[in-house]
Amino acid sequence: GVPILLHYFFYRAAASPPSSNFLLLGPSGAGKTAFTTLLEAKSSLASKTTHNTHTSQVSTLITVTLPASVPTASNRYRSVNDPSLKEASRNPIKYRLRDTPGHGKLRASQGIAELQTMASSNDSKNKLRGVIFMVDTAALVDEAVLRDTATYLHDVLLILQKRSLGKGRSSTKRATEIPVLIAANKQDLFTALPPGSVREKLEAEIDRVRKSKTKGLMDASMDTADVDVGEDEVLGDDDGQGVFSFKLMEDVGIKVDVTGGAVKGESQEEVGSGVRRWEEWVGMCL
Ligand code: GDP
């Protein structure tokens, strides 16, 4: 009767939070479409739903099943013999992932716009749990790619910073944290930079982007052709005085992780552990 229904309702609610949205961003060619397709294929194996093919030109929303063996923040210490793990495979945890095109021209209209909408949403159904920013770690040695990637990431972090600091919001309540995972993809490639170098390179380049924007603020005549994210603020908590690091973002309430992986590649299980560590990051946001 009613108690069973209630139990079912609460159990479902706990097992599959409906409000777990993630946004997948990053420059074109990083592997976002490949990642989305892989997750969807893995999920359809689990739930036998059909999966579509994607192009990189439109934003897509997919429902993904978190593998039962991946712990979540609320269930961090479950062991293999834990009955809740068996329950999890019967009643899997799902989340939604929105993939966005990374091409320069579409970035302003789609990726950044999507982030702004999702990050400012008060609707619990559209609540953003985290941002996955994917990068091609084999391409970052190219100066132009590095600059493009860092500029995009800078803009993403600035939007999250503004949200976190609650500028221009009537509410006095501080916004809940939206963490960022920098998914250092293509670790299977011989030419890939390891995650530690990716971190350093991006920090140094974001520092350069930040410095040139600060300079631009002082030079009123400067014409910035970049995406307008409101050029009135500096990324980081130090007014652009020091050297930028992702640690600075923690002071404004945004946790940034750089984690290696590989969507493709034969030896992904050993080298980049595939996408497992990214799934673990997602689990820790749930
Ligand atoms: P998107 O523009 O971010 O959606 O990137 P795509 O998903 O279209 O991927 C761009 C290219 O990188 C494709 O040729 C993919 O097959 C390739 N790719 C994606 N992930 C990996 C990976 O982990 N390793 C390797 N070697 N190639 C990858």
PDB file of N, CA and C and ligand atoms in Angstrom, residues 24-37 54-57 99-103 134-138 184-190 261-266 268 274-275 278, ligand 1:
ATOM      1  N   LEU A  24      29.293  19.871 -21.016  1.00  0.00           N
ATOM      2  CA  LEU A  24      30.562  19.493 -21.645  1.00  0.00           C
ATOM      3  C   LEU A  24      31.001  20.602 -22.594  1.00  0.00           C
ATOM      4  N   LEU A  25      32.125  21.217 -22.266  1.00  0.00           N
ATOM      5  CA  LEU A  25      32.638  22.318 -23.077  1.00  0.00           C
ATOM      6  C   LEU A  25      34.052  21.992 -23.544  1.00  0.00           C
ATOM      7  N   GLY A  26      34.585  22.853 -24.381  1.00  0.00           N
ATOM      8  CA  GLY A  26      35.957  22.656 -24.858  1.00  0.00           C
ATOM      9  C   GLY A  26      36.054  22.945 -26.334  1.00  0.00           C
ATOM     10  N   PRO A  27      37.283  23.207 -26.788  1.00  0.00           N
ATOM     11  CA  PRO A  27      37.457  23.566 -28.196  1.00  0.00           C
ATOM     12  C   PRO A  27      37.138  22.414 -29.139  1.00  0.00           C
ATOM     13  N   SER A  28      36.929  22.754 -30.367  1.00  0.00           N
ATOM     14  CA  SER A  28      36.650  21.789 -31.417  1.00  0.00           C
ATOM     15  C   SER A  28      37.817  20.807 -31.553  1.00  0.00           C
ATOM     16  N   GLY A  29      37.485  19.540 -31.709  1.00  0.00           N
ATOM     17  CA  GLY A  29      38.517  18.534 -31.901  1.00  0.00           C
ATOM     18  C   GLY A  29      39.028  17.919 -30.613  1.00  0.00           C
ATOM     19  N   ALA A  30      38.523  18.383 -29.458  1.00  0.00           N
ATOM     20  CA  ALA A  30      39.005  17.890 -28.169  1.00  0.00           C
ATOM     21  C   ALA A  30      38.564  16.456 -27.901  1.00  0.00           C
ATOM     22  N   GLY A  31      37.418  16.082 -28.492  1.00  0.00           N
ATOM     23  CA  GLY A  31      36.909  14.727 -28.296  1.00  0.00           C
ATOM     24  C   GLY A  31      35.543  14.686 -27.622  1.00  0.00           C
ATOM     25  N   LYS A  32      34.850  15.815 -27.607  1.00  0.00           N
ATOM     26  CA  LYS A  32      33.550  15.895 -26.918  1.00  0.00           C
ATOM     27  C   LYS A  32      32.509  14.969 -27.558  1.00  0.00           C
ATOM     28  N   THR A  33      32.460  14.993 -28.881  1.00  0.00           N
ATOM     29  CA  THR A  33      31.482  14.146 -29.566  1.00  0.00           C
ATOM     30  C   THR A  33      31.802  12.675 -29.332  1.00  0.00           C
ATOM     31  N   ALA A  34      33.086  12.348 -29.405  1.00  0.00           N
ATOM     32  CA  ALA A  34      33.511  10.963 -29.175  1.00  0.00           C
ATOM     33  C   ALA A  34      33.161  10.529 -27.742  1.00  0.00           C
ATOM     34  N   PHE A  35      33.359  11.435 -26.790  1.00  0.00           N
ATOM     35  CA  PHE A  35      33.060  11.152 -25.385  1.00  0.00           C
ATOM     36  C   PHE A  35      31.561  10.933 -25.186  1.00  0.00           C
ATOM     37  N   THR A  36      30.774  11.828 -25.755  1.00  0.00           N
ATOM     38  CA  THR A  36      29.316  11.727 -25.633  1.00  0.00           C
ATOM     39  C   THR A  36      28.818  10.423 -26.238  1.00  0.00           C
ATOM     40  N   THR A  37      29.369  10.100 -27.406  1.00  0.00           N
ATOM     41  CA  THR A  37      28.956   8.873 -28.093  1.00  0.00           C
ATOM     42  C   THR A  37      29.321   7.636 -27.272  1.00  0.00           C
ATOM     43  N   HIS A  54      26.025  11.794 -33.438  1.00  0.00           N
ATOM     44  CA  HIS A  54      26.065  13.233 -33.225  1.00  0.00           C
ATOM     45  C   HIS A  54      26.957  13.916 -34.242  1.00  0.00           C
ATOM     46  N   THR A  55      26.655  15.149 -34.476  1.00  0.00           N
ATOM     47  CA  THR A  55      27.592  15.987 -35.190  1.00  0.00           C
ATOM     48  C   THR A  55      28.071  17.035 -34.202  1.00  0.00           C
ATOM     49  N   SER A  56      29.180  17.689 -34.505  1.00  0.00           N
ATOM     50  CA  SER A  56      29.709  18.667 -33.569  1.00  0.00           C
ATOM     51  C   SER A  56      29.041  20.031 -33.728  1.00  0.00           C
ATOM     52  N   GLN A  57      28.011  20.105 -34.561  1.00  0.00           N
ATOM     53  CA  GLN A  57      27.451  21.415 -34.882  1.00  0.00           C
ATOM     54  C   GLN A  57      26.305  21.844 -33.985  1.00  0.00           C
ATOM     55  N   ASP A  99      26.258  18.357 -24.398  1.00  0.00           N
ATOM     56  CA  ASP A  99      27.426  18.529 -25.258  1.00  0.00           C
ATOM     57  C   ASP A  99      27.218  19.803 -26.078  1.00  0.00           C
ATOM     58  N   THR A 100      28.270  20.569 -26.237  1.00  0.00           N
ATOM     59  CA  THR A 100      28.151  21.817 -26.996  1.00  0.00           C
ATOM     60  C   THR A 100      29.217  21.880 -28.076  1.00  0.00           C
ATOM     61  N   PRO A 101      28.933  22.520 -29.179  1.00  0.00           N
ATOM     62  CA  PRO A 101      29.949  22.658 -30.220  1.00  0.00           C
ATOM     63  C   PRO A 101      31.084  23.567 -29.737  1.00  0.00           C
ATOM     64  N   GLY A 102      32.309  23.250 -30.122  1.00  0.00           N
ATOM     65  CA  GLY A 102      33.436  24.030 -29.629  1.00  0.00           C
ATOM     66  C   GLY A 102      34.020  24.974 -30.649  1.00  0.00           C
ATOM     67  N   HIS A 103      33.473  24.947 -31.865  1.00  0.00           N
ATOM     68  CA  HIS A 103      34.021  25.795 -32.910  1.00  0.00           C
ATOM     69  C   HIS A 103      33.880  27.262 -32.537  1.00  0.00           C
ATOM     70  N   MET A 134      36.847  19.810 -21.906  1.00  0.00           N
ATOM     71  CA  MET A 134      37.729  18.814 -22.505  1.00  0.00           C
ATOM     72  C   MET A 134      38.808  19.461 -23.360  1.00  0.00           C
ATOM     73  N   VAL A 135      40.032  18.954 -23.222  1.00  0.00           N
ATOM     74  CA  VAL A 135      41.121  19.467 -24.055  1.00  0.00           C
ATOM     75  C   VAL A 135      41.872  18.318 -24.731  1.00  0.00           C
ATOM     76  N   ASP A 136      42.408  18.599 -25.891  1.00  0.00           N
ATOM     77  CA  ASP A 136      43.236  17.657 -26.636  1.00  0.00           C
ATOM     78  C   ASP A 136      44.679  17.870 -26.172  1.00  0.00           C
ATOM     79  N   THR A 137      45.185  16.924 -25.397  1.00  0.00           N
ATOM     80  CA  THR A 137      46.503  17.125 -24.776  1.00  0.00           C
ATOM     81  C   THR A 137      47.660  16.932 -25.755  1.00  0.00           C
ATOM     82  N   ALA A 138      47.332  16.423 -26.949  1.00  0.00           N
ATOM     83  CA  ALA A 138      48.377  16.286 -27.962  1.00  0.00           C
ATOM     84  C   ALA A 138      48.478  17.555 -28.803  1.00  0.00           C
ATOM     85  N   ALA A 184      41.717  16.009 -19.502  1.00  0.00           N
ATOM     86  CA  ALA A 184      42.914  16.010 -20.351  1.00  0.00           C
ATOM     87  C   ALA A 184      42.881  14.780 -21.247  1.00  0.00           C
ATOM     88  N   ASN A 185      42.214  14.930 -22.388  1.00  0.00           N
ATOM     89  CA  ASN A 185      41.925  13.795 -23.270  1.00  0.00           C
ATOM     90  C   ASN A 185      43.099  13.438 -24.188  1.00  0.00           C
ATOM     91  N   LYS A 186      42.997  12.272 -24.767  1.00  0.00           N
ATOM     92  CA  LYS A 186      43.950  11.718 -25.750  1.00  0.00           C
ATOM     93  C   LYS A 186      45.286  11.339 -25.110  1.00  0.00           C
ATOM     94  N   GLN A 187      45.222  10.895 -23.868  1.00  0.00           N
ATOM     95  CA  GLN A 187      46.435  10.453 -23.181  1.00  0.00           C
ATOM     96  C   GLN A 187      47.020   9.186 -23.807  1.00  0.00           C
ATOM     97  N   ASP A 188      46.278   8.563 -24.702  1.00  0.00           N
ATOM     98  CA  ASP A 188      46.793   7.379 -25.404  1.00  0.00           C
ATOM     99  C   ASP A 188      47.838   7.756 -26.441  1.00  0.00           C
ATOM    100  N   LEU A 189      47.840   9.013 -26.868  1.00  0.00           N
ATOM    101  CA  LEU A 189      48.758   9.417 -27.929  1.00  0.00           C
ATOM    102  C   LEU A 189      50.177   9.627 -27.382  1.00  0.00           C
ATOM    103  N   PHE A 190      51.134   9.206 -28.165  1.00  0.00           N
ATOM    104  CA  PHE A 190      52.545   9.308 -27.830  1.00  0.00           C
ATOM    105  C   PHE A 190      52.943  10.765 -27.580  1.00  0.00           C
ATOM    106  N   GLY A 261      42.883  11.206 -19.311  1.00  0.00           N
ATOM    107  CA  GLY A 261      42.051  10.105 -19.764  1.00  0.00           C
ATOM    108  C   GLY A 261      42.114   9.979 -21.270  1.00  0.00           C
ATOM    109  N   ALA A 262      41.398   9.015 -21.796  1.00  0.00           N
ATOM    110  CA  ALA A 262      41.351   8.822 -23.240  1.00  0.00           C
ATOM    111  C   ALA A 262      40.025   8.215 -23.637  1.00  0.00           C
ATOM    112  N   VAL A 263      39.357   8.897 -24.552  1.00  0.00           N
ATOM    113  CA  VAL A 263      38.100   8.364 -25.060  1.00  0.00           C
ATOM    114  C   VAL A 263      38.400   7.212 -26.024  1.00  0.00           C
ATOM    115  N   LYS A 264      39.474   7.385 -26.785  1.00  0.00           N
ATOM    116  CA  LYS A 264      39.848   6.377 -27.771  1.00  0.00           C
ATOM    117  C   LYS A 264      41.257   5.881 -27.480  1.00  0.00           C
ATOM    118  N   GLY A 265      41.692   4.924 -28.265  1.00  0.00           N
ATOM    119  CA  GLY A 265      43.062   4.434 -28.128  1.00  0.00           C
ATOM    120  C   GLY A 265      43.075   3.036 -27.560  1.00  0.00           C
ATOM    121  N   GLU A 266      43.938   2.222 -28.126  1.00  0.00           N
ATOM    122  CA  GLU A 266      43.916   0.808 -27.773  1.00  0.00           C
ATOM    123  C   GLU A 266      44.312   0.535 -26.337  1.00  0.00           C
ATOM    124  N   GLN A 268      44.023   2.330 -23.734  1.00  0.00           N
ATOM    125  CA  GLN A 268      43.406   3.289 -22.808  1.00  0.00           C
ATOM    126  C   GLN A 268      43.235   2.747 -21.397  1.00  0.00           C
ATOM    127  N   GLY A 274      41.132   5.153 -19.652  1.00  0.00           N
ATOM    128  CA  GLY A 274      39.900   5.445 -20.381  1.00  0.00           C
ATOM    129  C   GLY A 274      39.214   6.684 -19.842  1.00  0.00           C
ATOM    130  N   VAL A 275      37.933   6.555 -19.572  1.00  0.00           N
ATOM    131  CA  VAL A 275      37.178   7.698 -19.078  1.00  0.00           C
ATOM    132  C   VAL A 275      36.789   7.498 -17.611  1.00  0.00           C
ATOM    133  N   TRP A 278      37.116  10.325 -15.069  1.00  0.00           N
ATOM    134  CA  TRP A 278      36.149  11.418 -15.291  1.00  0.00           C
ATOM    135  C   TRP A 278      34.789  11.009 -14.724  1.00  0.00           C
TER     136      TRP A 278
HETATM  137  P1  GDP B   1      34.844  17.510 -30.691  1.00  0.00           P
HETATM  138  O1  GDP B   1      35.004  18.524 -31.769  1.00  0.00           O
HETATM  139  O2  GDP B   1      35.313  18.018 -29.365  1.00  0.00           O
HETATM  140  O3  GDP B   1      33.468  16.933 -30.604  1.00  0.00           O
HETATM  141  O4  GDP B   1      35.847  16.311 -31.040  1.00  0.00           O
HETATM  142  P2  GDP B   1      35.527  14.884 -31.682  1.00  0.00           P
HETATM  143  O5  GDP B   1      34.808  14.032 -30.695  1.00  0.00           O
HETATM  144  O6  GDP B   1      34.915  15.086 -33.002  1.00  0.00           O
HETATM  145  O7  GDP B   1      37.004  14.290 -31.805  1.00  0.00           O
HETATM  146  C1  GDP B   1      37.960  14.856 -32.668  1.00  0.00           C
HETATM  147  C2  GDP B   1      38.903  13.763 -33.135  1.00  0.00           C
HETATM  148  O8  GDP B   1      39.677  13.265 -32.041  1.00  0.00           O
HETATM  149  C3  GDP B   1      38.184  12.559 -33.700  1.00  0.00           C
HETATM  150  O9  GDP B   1      38.900  12.124 -34.827  1.00  0.00           O
HETATM  151  C4  GDP B   1      38.236  11.539 -32.590  1.00  0.00           C
HETATM  152  O10 GDP B   1      38.219  10.219 -33.072  1.00  0.00           O
HETATM  153  C5  GDP B   1      39.575  11.863 -31.949  1.00  0.00           C
HETATM  154  N1  GDP B   1      39.651  11.472 -30.532  1.00  0.00           N
HETATM  155  C6  GDP B   1      38.742  11.720 -29.555  1.00  0.00           C
HETATM  156  N2  GDP B   1      39.158  11.239 -28.381  1.00  0.00           N
HETATM  157  C7  GDP B   1      40.366  10.653 -28.599  1.00  0.00           C
HETATM  158  C8  GDP B   1      41.324   9.975 -27.748  1.00  0.00           C
HETATM  159  O11 GDP B   1      41.151   9.803 -26.526  1.00  0.00           O
HETATM  160  N3  GDP B   1      42.460   9.547 -28.358  1.00  0.00           N
HETATM  161  C9  GDP B   1      42.696   9.712 -29.680  1.00  0.00           C
HETATM  162  N4  GDP B   1      43.838   9.240 -30.152  1.00  0.00           N
HETATM  163  N5  GDP B   1      41.832  10.344 -30.498  1.00  0.00           N
HETATM  164  C10 GDP B   1      40.682  10.808 -29.967  1.00  0.00           C
END
